mmCIF file of C-alpha atoms in Angstrom:
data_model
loop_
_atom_site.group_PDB
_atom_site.id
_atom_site.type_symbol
_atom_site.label_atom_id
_atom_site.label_comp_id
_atom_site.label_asym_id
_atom_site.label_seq_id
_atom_site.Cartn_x
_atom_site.Cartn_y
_atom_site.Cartn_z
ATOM 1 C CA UNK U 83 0.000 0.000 0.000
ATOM 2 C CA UNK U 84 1.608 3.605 -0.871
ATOM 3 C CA UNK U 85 2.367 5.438 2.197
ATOM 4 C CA UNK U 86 -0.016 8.503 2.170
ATOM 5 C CA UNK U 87 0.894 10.369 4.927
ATOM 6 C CA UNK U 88 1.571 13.888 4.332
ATOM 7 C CA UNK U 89 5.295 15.681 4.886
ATOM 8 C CA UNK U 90 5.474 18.203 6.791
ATOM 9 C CA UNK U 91 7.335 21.485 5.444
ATOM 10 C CA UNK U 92 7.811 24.140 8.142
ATOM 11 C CA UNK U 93 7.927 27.292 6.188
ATOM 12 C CA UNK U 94 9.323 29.178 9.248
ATOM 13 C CA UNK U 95 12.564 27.123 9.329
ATOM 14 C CA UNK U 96 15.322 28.382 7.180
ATOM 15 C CA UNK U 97 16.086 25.414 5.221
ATOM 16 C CA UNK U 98 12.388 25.663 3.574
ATOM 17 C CA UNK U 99 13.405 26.701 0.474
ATOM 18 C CA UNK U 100 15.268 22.961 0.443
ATOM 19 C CA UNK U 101 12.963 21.170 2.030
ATOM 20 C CA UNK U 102 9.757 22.262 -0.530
ATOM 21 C CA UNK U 103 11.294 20.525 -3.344
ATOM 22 C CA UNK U 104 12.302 17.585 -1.306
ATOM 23 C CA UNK U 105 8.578 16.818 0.192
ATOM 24 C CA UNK U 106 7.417 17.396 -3.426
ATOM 25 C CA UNK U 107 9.767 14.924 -4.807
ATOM 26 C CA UNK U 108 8.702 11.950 -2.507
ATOM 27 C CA UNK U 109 5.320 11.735 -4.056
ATOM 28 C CA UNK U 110 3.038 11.770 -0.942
ATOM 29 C CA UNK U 111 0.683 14.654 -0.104
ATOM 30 C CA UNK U 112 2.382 17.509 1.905
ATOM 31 C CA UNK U 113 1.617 20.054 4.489
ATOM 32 C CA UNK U 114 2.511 23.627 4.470
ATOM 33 C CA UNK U 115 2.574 24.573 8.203
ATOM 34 C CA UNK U 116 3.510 27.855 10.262
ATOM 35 C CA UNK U 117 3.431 28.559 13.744
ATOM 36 C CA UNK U 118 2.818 31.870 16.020
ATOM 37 C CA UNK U 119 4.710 33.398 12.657
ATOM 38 C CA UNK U 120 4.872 37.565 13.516
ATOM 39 C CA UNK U 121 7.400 38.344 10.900
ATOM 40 C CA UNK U 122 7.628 37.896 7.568
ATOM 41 C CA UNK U 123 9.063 34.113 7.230
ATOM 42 C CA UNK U 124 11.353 32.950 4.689
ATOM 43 C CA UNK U 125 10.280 31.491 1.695
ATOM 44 C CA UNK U 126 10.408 31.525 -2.538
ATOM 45 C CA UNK U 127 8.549 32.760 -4.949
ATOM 46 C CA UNK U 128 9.947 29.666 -7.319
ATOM 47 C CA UNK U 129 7.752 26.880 -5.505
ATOM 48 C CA UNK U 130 4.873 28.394 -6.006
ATOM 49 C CA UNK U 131 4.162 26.742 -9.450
ATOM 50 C CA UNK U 132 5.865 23.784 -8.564
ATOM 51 C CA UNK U 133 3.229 23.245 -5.595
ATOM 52 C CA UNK U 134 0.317 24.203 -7.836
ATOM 53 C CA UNK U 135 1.388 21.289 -10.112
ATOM 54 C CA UNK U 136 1.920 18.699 -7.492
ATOM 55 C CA UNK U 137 -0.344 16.103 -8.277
ATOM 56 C CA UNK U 138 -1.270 15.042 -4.886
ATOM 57 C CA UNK U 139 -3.218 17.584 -1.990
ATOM 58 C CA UNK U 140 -1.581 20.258 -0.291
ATOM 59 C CA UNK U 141 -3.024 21.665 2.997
ATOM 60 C CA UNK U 142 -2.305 24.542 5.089
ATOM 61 C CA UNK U 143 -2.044 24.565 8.939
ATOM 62 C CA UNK U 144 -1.531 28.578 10.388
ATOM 63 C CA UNK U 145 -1.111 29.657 13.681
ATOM 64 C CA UNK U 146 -0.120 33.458 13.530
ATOM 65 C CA UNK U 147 0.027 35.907 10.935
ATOM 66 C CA UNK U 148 2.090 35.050 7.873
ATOM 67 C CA UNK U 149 3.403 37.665 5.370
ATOM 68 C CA UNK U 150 5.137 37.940 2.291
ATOM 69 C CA UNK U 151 6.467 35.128 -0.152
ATOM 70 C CA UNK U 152 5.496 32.225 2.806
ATOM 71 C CA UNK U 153 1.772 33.903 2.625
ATOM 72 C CA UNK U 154 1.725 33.558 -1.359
ATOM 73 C CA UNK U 155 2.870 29.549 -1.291
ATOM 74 C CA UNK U 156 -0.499 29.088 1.123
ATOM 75 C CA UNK U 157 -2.346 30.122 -1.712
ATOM 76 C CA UNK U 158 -1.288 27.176 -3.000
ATOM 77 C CA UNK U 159 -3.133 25.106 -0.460
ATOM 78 C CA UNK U 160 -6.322 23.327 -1.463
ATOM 79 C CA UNK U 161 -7.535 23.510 2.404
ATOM 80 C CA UNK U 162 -6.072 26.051 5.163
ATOM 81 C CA UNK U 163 -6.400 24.593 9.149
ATOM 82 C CA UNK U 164 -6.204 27.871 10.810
ATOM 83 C CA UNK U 165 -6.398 28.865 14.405
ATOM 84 C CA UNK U 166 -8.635 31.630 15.479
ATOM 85 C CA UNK U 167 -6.379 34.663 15.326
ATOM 86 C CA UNK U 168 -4.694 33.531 12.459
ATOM 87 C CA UNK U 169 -3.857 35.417 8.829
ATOM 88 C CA UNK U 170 -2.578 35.554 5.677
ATOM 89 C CA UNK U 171 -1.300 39.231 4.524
ATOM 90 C CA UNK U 172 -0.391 39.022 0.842
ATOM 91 C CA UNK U 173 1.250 41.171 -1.983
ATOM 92 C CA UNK U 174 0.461 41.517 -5.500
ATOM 93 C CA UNK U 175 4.058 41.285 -6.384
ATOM 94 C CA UNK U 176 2.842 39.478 -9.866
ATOM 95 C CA UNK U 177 3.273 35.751 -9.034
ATOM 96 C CA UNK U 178 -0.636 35.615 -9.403
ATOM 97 C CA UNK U 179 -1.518 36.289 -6.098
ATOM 98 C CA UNK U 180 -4.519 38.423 -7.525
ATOM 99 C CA UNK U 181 -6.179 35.599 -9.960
ATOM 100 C CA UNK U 182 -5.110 32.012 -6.906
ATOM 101 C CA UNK U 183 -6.618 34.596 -4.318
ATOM 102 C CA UNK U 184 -10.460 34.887 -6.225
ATOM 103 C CA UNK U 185 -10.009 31.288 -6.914
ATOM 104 C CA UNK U 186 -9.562 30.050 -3.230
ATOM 105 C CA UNK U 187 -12.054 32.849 -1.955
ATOM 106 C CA UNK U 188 -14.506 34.074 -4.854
ATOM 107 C CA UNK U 189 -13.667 37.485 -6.263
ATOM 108 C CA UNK U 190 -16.129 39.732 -4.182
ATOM 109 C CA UNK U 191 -14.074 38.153 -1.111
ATOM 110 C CA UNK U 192 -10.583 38.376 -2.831
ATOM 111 C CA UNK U 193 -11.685 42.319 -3.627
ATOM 112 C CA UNK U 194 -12.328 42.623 0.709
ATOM 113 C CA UNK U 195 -9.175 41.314 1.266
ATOM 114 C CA UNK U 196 -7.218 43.372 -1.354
ATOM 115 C CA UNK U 197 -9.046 46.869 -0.056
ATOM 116 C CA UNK U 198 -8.104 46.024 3.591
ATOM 117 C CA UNK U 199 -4.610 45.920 2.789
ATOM 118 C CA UNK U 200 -4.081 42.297 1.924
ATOM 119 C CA UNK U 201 -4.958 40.707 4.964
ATOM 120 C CA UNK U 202 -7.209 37.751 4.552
ATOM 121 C CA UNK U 203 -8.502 36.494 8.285
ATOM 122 C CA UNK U 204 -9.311 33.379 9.626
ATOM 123 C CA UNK U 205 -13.320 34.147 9.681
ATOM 124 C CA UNK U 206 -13.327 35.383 6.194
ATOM 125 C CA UNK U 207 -11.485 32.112 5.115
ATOM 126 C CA UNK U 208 -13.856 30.282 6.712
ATOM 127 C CA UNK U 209 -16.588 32.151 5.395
ATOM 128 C CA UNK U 210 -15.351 31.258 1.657
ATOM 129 C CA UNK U 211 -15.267 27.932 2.399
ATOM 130 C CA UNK U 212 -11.416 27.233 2.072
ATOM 131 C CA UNK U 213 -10.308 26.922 5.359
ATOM 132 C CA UNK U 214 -11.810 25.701 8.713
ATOM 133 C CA UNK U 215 -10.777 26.421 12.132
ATOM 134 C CA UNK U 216 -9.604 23.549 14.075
ATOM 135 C CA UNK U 217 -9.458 20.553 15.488
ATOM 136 C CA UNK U 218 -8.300 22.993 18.646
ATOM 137 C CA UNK U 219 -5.163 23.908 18.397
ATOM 138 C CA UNK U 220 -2.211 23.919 16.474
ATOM 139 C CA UNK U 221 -0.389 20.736 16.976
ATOM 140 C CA UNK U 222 -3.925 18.893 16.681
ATOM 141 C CA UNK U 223 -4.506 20.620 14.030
ATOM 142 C CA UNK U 224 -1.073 19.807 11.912
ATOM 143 C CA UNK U 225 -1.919 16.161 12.802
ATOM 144 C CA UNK U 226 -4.814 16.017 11.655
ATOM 145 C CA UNK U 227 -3.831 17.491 8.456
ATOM 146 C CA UNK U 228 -0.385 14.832 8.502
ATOM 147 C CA UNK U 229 -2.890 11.949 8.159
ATOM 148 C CA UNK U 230 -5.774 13.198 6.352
ATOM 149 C CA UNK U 231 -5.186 10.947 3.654
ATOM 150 C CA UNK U 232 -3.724 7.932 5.346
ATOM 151 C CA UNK U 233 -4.268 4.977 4.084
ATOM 152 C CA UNK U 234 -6.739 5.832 1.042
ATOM 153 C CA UNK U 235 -6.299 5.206 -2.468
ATOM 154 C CA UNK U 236 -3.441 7.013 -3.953
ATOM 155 C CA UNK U 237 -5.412 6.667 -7.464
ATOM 156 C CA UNK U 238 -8.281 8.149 -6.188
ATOM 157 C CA UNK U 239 -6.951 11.036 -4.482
ATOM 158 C CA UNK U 240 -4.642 11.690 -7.318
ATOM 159 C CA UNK U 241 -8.298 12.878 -9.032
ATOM 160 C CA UNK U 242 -8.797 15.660 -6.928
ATOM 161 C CA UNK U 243 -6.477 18.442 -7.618
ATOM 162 C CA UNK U 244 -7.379 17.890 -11.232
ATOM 163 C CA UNK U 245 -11.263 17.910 -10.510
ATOM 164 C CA UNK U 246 -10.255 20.532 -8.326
ATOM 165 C CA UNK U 247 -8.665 23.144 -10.753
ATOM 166 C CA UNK U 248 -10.103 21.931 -14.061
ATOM 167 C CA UNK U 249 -14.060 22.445 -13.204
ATOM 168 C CA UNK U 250 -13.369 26.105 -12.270
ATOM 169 C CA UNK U 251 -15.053 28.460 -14.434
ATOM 170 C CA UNK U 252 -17.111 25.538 -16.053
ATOM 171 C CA UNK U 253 -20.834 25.237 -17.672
ATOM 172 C CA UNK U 254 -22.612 22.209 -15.854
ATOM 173 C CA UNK U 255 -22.337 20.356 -18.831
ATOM 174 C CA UNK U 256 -19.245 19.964 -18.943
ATOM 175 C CA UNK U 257 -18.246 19.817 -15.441
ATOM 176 C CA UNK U 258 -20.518 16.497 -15.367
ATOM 177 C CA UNK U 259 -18.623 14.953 -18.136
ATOM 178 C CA UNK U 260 -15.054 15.520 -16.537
ATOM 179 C CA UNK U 261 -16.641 13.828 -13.086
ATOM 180 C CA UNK U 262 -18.264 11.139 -15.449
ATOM 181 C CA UNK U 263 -14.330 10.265 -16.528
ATOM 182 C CA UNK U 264 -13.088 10.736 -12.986
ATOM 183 C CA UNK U 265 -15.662 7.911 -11.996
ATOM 184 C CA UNK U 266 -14.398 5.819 -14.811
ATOM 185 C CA UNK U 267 -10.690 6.495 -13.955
ATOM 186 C CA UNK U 268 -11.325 5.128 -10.299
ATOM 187 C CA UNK U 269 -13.590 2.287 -10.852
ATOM 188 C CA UNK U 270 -10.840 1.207 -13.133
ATOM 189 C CA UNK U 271 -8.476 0.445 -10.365
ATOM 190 C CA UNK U 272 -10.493 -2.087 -9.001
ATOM 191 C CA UNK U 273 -10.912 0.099 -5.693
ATOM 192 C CA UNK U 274 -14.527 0.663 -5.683
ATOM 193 C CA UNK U 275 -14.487 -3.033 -5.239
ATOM 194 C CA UNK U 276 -12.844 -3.454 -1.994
ATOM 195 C CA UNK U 277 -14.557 0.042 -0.724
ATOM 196 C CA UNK U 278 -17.693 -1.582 -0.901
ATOM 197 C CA UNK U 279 -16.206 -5.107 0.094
ATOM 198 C CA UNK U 280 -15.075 -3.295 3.132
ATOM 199 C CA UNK U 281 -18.249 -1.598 4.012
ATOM 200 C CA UNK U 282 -19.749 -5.164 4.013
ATOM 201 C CA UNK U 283 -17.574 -6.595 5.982
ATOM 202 C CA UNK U 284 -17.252 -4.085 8.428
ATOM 203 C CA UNK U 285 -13.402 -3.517 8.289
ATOM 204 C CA UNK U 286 -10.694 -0.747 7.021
ATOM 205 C CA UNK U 287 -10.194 -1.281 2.917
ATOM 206 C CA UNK U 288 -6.506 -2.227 1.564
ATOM 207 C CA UNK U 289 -5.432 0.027 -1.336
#
């Protein structure tokens, strides 16, 4: 069974820049976590694209107020954890923090967020449907996110960044076909099969 546990990549250490591409090279979903950050924290404008295209989920756990480059690579997050008090201040410094912004929050959210200055809160997050607050607190909340996908089927979760990114913007139409072919794509792996096996027998499925 493929190990789907996520890595960890704490973007207040100073090695982040290194450890991004390494956690995106082992093929397993990652989180992007930050803790009681108050300054700006390191991080590249370079992984941004590279975490866009990763073809497994990224999530988000925040526990302070996070600026600057770190701040843009959480746009890059399908789902944000996010303690109370925490926030994301961004910059449109051109590395399409404008356009990922409207897509995680809607544009009449993303245009709130731009006229206060950048800062996107936890609430407002929330409100958009990107992020959720909790479990309570932040180490509960990064394991929770470690092991979200643990132990499911790597095929099937492989589907949902692409679903994710590829019905934006589409007529119903043709947001039904693309889930018709995502429905073909998994039930060719055979997993659907030992889901419902599983169910019926009342135990945990093997991938």
């Amino acid at each position: 069974m493929h190990d789907m546990t996520a890595v960890i990549v704490n973007l207040l250490q100073e090695d982040a820049q290194a450890a991004l591409p390494e956690a995106l090279a082992t093929g397993r979903p990652v989180v992007l976590a930050a803790r009681d950050a108050r300054v700006r924290a390191p991080g590249a404008w370079m992984h941004l694209r590279a975490l866009l295209r990763h073809p497994l989920p990224i999530t988000g756990v925040l526990g302070g107020r996070l600026d600057g480059p770190a701040a843009t690579l959480m746009l890059a997050c399908d789902t944000l954890y996010m303690t109370p008090r925490a926030s994301l201040r961004f910059e449109a410094s051109g590395f399409g923090e404008v356009a990922l912004l409207a897509l995680r929050v809607g544009h009449a959210k993303a245009s709130r967020v731009w006229f206060s200055g950048g800062e996107l809160s936890a609430r407002l997050a929330v409100q958009a449907g990107w992020a959720e607050v909790g479990p309570t607190g932040f180490t509960a909340a990064l394991e929770a996110a470690r092991t979200r996908y643990d132990k499911l089927s790597c095929e099937a979760i492989t589907l949902l960044r692409p679903l994710l990114y590829h019905q934006a913007g589409l007529q119903l139409a043709q947001a039904l076909a693309l889930e018709r072919a995502a429905f073909a794509l998994a039930f060719h792996t055979g997993h659907p099969a030992e889901g419902v096996a599983a169910f019926l027998e009342k135990r945990k499925p093997t991938f």
